[in-house]
PDB file of C-alpha atoms in Angstrom:
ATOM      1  CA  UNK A 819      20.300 -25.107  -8.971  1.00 64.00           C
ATOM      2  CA  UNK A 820      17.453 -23.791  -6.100  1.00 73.00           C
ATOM      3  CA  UNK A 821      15.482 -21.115  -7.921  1.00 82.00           C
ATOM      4  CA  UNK A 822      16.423 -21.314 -11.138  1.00 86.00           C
ATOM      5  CA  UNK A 823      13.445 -22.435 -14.273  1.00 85.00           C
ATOM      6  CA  UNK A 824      13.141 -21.709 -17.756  1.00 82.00           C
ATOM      7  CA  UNK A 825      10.817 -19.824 -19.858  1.00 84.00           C
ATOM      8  CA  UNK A 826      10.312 -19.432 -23.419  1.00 86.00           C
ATOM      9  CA  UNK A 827      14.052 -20.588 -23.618  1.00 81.00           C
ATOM     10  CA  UNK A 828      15.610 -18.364 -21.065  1.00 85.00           C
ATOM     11  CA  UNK A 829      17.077 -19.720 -17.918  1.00 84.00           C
ATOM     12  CA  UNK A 830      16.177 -17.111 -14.580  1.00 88.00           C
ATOM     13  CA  UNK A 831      17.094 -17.100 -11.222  1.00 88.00           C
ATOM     14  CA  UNK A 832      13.894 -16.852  -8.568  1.00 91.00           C
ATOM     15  CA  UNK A 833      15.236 -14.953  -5.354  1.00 90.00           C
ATOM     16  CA  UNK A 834      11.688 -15.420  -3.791  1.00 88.00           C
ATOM     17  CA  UNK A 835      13.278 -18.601  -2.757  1.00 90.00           C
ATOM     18  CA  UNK A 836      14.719 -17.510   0.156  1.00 90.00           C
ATOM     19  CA  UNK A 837      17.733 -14.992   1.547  1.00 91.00           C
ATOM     20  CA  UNK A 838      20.832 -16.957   1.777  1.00 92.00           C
ATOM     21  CA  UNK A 839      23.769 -18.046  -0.933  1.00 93.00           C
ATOM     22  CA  UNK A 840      23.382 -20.124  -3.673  1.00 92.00           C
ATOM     23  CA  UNK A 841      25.979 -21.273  -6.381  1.00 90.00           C
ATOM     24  CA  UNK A 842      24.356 -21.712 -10.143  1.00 87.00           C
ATOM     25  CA  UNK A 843      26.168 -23.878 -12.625  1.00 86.00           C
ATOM     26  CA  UNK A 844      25.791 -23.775 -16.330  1.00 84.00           C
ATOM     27  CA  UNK A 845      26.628 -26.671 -18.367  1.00 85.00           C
ATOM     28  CA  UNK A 846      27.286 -26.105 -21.793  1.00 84.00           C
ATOM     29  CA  UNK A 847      27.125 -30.024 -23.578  1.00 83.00           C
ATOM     30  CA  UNK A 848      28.850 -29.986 -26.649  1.00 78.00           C
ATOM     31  CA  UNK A 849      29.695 -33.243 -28.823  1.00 80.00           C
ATOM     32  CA  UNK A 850      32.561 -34.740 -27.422  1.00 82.00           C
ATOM     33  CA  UNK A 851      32.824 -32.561 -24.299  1.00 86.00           C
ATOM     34  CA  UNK A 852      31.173 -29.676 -22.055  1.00 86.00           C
ATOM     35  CA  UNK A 853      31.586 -26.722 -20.443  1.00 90.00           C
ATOM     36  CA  UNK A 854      30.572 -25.322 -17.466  1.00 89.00           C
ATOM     37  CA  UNK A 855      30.616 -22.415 -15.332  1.00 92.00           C
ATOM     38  CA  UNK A 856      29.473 -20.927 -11.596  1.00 91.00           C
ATOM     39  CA  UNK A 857      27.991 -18.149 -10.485  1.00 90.00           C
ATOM     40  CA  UNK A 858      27.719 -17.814  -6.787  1.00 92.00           C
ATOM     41  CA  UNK A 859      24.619 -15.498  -5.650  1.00 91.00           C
ATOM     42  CA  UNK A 860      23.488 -13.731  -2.189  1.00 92.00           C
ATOM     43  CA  UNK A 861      19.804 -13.006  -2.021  1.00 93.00           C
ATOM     44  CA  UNK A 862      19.415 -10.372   0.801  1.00 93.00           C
ATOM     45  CA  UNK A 863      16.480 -10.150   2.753  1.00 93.00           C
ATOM     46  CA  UNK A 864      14.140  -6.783   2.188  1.00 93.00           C
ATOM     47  CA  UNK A 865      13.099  -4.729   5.065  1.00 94.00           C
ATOM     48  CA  UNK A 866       9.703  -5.745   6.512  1.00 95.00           C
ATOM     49  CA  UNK A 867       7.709  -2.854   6.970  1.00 97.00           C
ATOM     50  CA  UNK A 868       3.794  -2.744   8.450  1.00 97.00           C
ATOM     51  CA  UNK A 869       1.969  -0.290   6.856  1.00 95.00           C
ATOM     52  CA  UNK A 870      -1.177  -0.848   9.231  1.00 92.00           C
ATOM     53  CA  UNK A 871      -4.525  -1.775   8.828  1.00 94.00           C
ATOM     54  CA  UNK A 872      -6.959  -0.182   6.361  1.00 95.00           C
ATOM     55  CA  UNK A 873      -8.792   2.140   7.068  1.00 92.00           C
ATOM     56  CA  UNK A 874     -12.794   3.394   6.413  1.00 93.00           C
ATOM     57  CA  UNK A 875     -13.970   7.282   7.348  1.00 90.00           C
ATOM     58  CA  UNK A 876     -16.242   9.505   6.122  1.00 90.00           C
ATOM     59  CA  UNK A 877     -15.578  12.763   3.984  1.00 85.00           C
ATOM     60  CA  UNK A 878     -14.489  15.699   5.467  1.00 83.00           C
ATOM     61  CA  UNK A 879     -12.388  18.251   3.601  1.00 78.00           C
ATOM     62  CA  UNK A 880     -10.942  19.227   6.854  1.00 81.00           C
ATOM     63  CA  UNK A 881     -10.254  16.502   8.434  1.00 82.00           C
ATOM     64  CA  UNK A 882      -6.194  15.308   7.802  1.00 85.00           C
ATOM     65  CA  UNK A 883      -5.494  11.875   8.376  1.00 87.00           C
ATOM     66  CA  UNK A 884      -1.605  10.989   9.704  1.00 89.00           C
ATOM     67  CA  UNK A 885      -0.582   7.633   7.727  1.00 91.00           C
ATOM     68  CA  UNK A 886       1.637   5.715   9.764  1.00 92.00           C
ATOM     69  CA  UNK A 887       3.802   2.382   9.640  1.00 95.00           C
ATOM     70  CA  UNK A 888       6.642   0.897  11.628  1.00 96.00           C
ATOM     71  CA  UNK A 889       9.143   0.973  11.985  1.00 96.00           C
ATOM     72  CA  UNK A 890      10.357   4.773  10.961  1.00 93.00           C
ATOM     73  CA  UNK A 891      12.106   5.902   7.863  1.00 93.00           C
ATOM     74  CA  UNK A 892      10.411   5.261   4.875  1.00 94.00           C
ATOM     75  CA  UNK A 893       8.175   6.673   2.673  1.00 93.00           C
ATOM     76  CA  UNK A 894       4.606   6.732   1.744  1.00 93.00           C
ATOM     77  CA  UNK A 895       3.758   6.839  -1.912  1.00 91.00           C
ATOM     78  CA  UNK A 896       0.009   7.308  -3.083  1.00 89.00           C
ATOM     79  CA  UNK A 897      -0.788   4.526  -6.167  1.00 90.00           C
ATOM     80  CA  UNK A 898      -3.030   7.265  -7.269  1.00 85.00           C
ATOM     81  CA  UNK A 899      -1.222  10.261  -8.869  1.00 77.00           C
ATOM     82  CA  UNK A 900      -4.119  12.336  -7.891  1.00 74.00           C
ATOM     83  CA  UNK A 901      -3.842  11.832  -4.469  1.00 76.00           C
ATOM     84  CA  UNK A 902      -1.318  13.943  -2.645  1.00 75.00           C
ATOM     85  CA  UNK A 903       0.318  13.374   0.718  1.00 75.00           C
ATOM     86  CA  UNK A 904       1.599  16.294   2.778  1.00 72.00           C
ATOM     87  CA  UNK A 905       4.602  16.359   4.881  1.00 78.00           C
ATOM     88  CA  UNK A 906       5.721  13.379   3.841  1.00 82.00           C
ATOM     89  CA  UNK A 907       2.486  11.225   5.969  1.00 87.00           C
ATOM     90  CA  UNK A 908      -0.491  13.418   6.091  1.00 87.00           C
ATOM     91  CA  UNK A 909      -3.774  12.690   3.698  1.00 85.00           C
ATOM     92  CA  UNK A 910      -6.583  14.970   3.338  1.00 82.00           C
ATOM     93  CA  UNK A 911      -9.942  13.022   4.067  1.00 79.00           C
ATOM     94  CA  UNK A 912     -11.333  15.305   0.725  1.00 83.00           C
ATOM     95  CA  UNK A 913     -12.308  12.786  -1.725  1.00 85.00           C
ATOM     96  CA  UNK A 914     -14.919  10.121  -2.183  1.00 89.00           C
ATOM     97  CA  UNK A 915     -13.275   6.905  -3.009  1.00 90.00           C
ATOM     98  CA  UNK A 916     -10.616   3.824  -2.344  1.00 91.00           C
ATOM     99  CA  UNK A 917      -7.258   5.286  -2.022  1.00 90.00           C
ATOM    100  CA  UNK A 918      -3.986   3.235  -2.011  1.00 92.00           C
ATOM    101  CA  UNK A 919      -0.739   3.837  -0.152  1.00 93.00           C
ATOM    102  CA  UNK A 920       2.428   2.019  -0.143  1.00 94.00           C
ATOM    103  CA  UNK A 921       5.073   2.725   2.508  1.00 96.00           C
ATOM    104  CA  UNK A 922       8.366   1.804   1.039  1.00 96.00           C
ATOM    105  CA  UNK A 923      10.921   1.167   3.743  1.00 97.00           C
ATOM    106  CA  UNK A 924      14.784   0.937   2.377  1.00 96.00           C
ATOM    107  CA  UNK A 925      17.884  -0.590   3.645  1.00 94.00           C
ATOM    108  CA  UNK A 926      20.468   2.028   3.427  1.00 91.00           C
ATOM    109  CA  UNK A 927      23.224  -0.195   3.596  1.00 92.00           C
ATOM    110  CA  UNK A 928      21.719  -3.056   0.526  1.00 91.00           C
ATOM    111  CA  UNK A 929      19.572  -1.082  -0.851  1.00 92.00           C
ATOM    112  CA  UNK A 930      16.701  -3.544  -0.961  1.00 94.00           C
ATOM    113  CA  UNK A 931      13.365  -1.842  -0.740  1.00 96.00           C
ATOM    114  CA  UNK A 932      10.667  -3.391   1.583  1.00 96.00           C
ATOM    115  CA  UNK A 933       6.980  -2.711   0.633  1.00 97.00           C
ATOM    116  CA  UNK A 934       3.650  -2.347   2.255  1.00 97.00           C
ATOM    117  CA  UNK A 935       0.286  -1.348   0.958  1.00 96.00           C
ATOM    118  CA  UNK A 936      -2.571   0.092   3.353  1.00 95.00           C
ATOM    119  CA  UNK A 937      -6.022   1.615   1.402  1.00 94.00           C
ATOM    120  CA  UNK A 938      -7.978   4.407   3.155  1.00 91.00           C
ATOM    121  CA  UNK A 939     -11.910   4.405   1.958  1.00 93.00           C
ATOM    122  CA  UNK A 940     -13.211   7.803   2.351  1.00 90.00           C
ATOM    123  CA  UNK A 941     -17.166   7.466   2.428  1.00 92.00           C
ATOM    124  CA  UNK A 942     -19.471   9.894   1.376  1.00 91.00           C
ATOM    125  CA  UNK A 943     -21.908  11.603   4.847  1.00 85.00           C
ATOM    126  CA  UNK A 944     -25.107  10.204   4.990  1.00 82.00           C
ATOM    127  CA  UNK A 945     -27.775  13.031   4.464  1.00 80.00           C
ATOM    128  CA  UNK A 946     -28.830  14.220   8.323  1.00 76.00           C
ATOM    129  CA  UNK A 947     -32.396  15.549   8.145  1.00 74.00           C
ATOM    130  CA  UNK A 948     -34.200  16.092  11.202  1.00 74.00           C
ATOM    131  CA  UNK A 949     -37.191  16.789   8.808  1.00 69.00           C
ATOM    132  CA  UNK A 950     -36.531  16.571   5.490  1.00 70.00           C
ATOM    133  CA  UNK A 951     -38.623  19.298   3.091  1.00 73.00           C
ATOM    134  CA  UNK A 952     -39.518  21.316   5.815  1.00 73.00           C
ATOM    135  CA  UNK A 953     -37.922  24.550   7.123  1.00 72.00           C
ATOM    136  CA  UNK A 954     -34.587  24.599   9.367  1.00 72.00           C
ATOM    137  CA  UNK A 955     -36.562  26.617  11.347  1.00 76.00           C
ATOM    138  CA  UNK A 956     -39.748  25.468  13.989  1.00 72.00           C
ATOM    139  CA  UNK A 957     -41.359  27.614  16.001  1.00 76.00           C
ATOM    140  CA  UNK A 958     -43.598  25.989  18.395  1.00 77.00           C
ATOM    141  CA  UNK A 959     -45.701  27.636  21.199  1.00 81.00           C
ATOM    142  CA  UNK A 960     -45.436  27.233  24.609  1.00 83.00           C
ATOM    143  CA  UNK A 961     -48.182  24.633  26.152  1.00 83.00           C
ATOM    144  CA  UNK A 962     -47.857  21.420  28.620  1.00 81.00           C
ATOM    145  CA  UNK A 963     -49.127  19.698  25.748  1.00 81.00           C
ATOM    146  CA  UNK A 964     -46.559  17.164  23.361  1.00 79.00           C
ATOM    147  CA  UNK A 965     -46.756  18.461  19.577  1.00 72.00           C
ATOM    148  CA  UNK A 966     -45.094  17.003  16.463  1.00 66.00           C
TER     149      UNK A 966
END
């Protein structure tokens, strides 16, 4: 039937095809005669969630970014085991790097799980030297006359 194929000799079912019903039949073709039977299967759609756009800042340990997605009720889920999230949608801006989220949105009443990744790139500062090797500190002297 729709959405099934075999590989390496084993016969699977593809929900990806689409939510709806479908009815598999397996025929079992013997010598003389055959066999058969059904299987009738629901494929249930999964929750669409919208995780957002990605997202590039710069590094600041004290800045805390709020992770949102629509609609409500899931849950975000770093890729990254070293990356923590705080209160359930709150990341701390404290680490160079390409970070990975997934906001997993369930169906309480299927179960199904809807999916949706956003990645937050925290960039390192760029250096900001008014003058670099020279003191934080110029004094200059009071004159009607521009000095460097």
């Amino acid at each position: 039937g729709p959405g099934v194929d075999s590989l390496n000799g084993q016969w699977r079912f593809n929900p990806g095809i689409g939510a709806g019903s479908y009815q598999l039949i397996y025929i079992l073709d013997g010598i003389a005669c055959f066999a058969y039977d059904t299987v009738d299967i629901t494929v249930i759609p999964v929750p669409s969630p919208t995780a957002g756009a990605d997202i590039l800042t710069c590094l600041d340990p004290s800045d805390t970014l709020s992770l949102t997605a629509s609609p409500i009720g899931g849950n975000w889920v770093p890729v990254d085991s070293a990356i923590q999230v705080v209160n359930g949608n709150l990341f701390i801006a404290d680490t160079v790097g390409v970070w990975a989220f997934v906001y997993e949105l369930p169906d309480t009443t299927t179960g199904c799980v809807g999916r949706d990744t956003q990645e937050i790139e925290i960039a390192p500062l760029p250096p900001a030297e008014i003058a670099p090797n020279e003191p934080d500190t110029i004094l200059f002297c009071q004159t009607t006359v521009p000095q460097q």
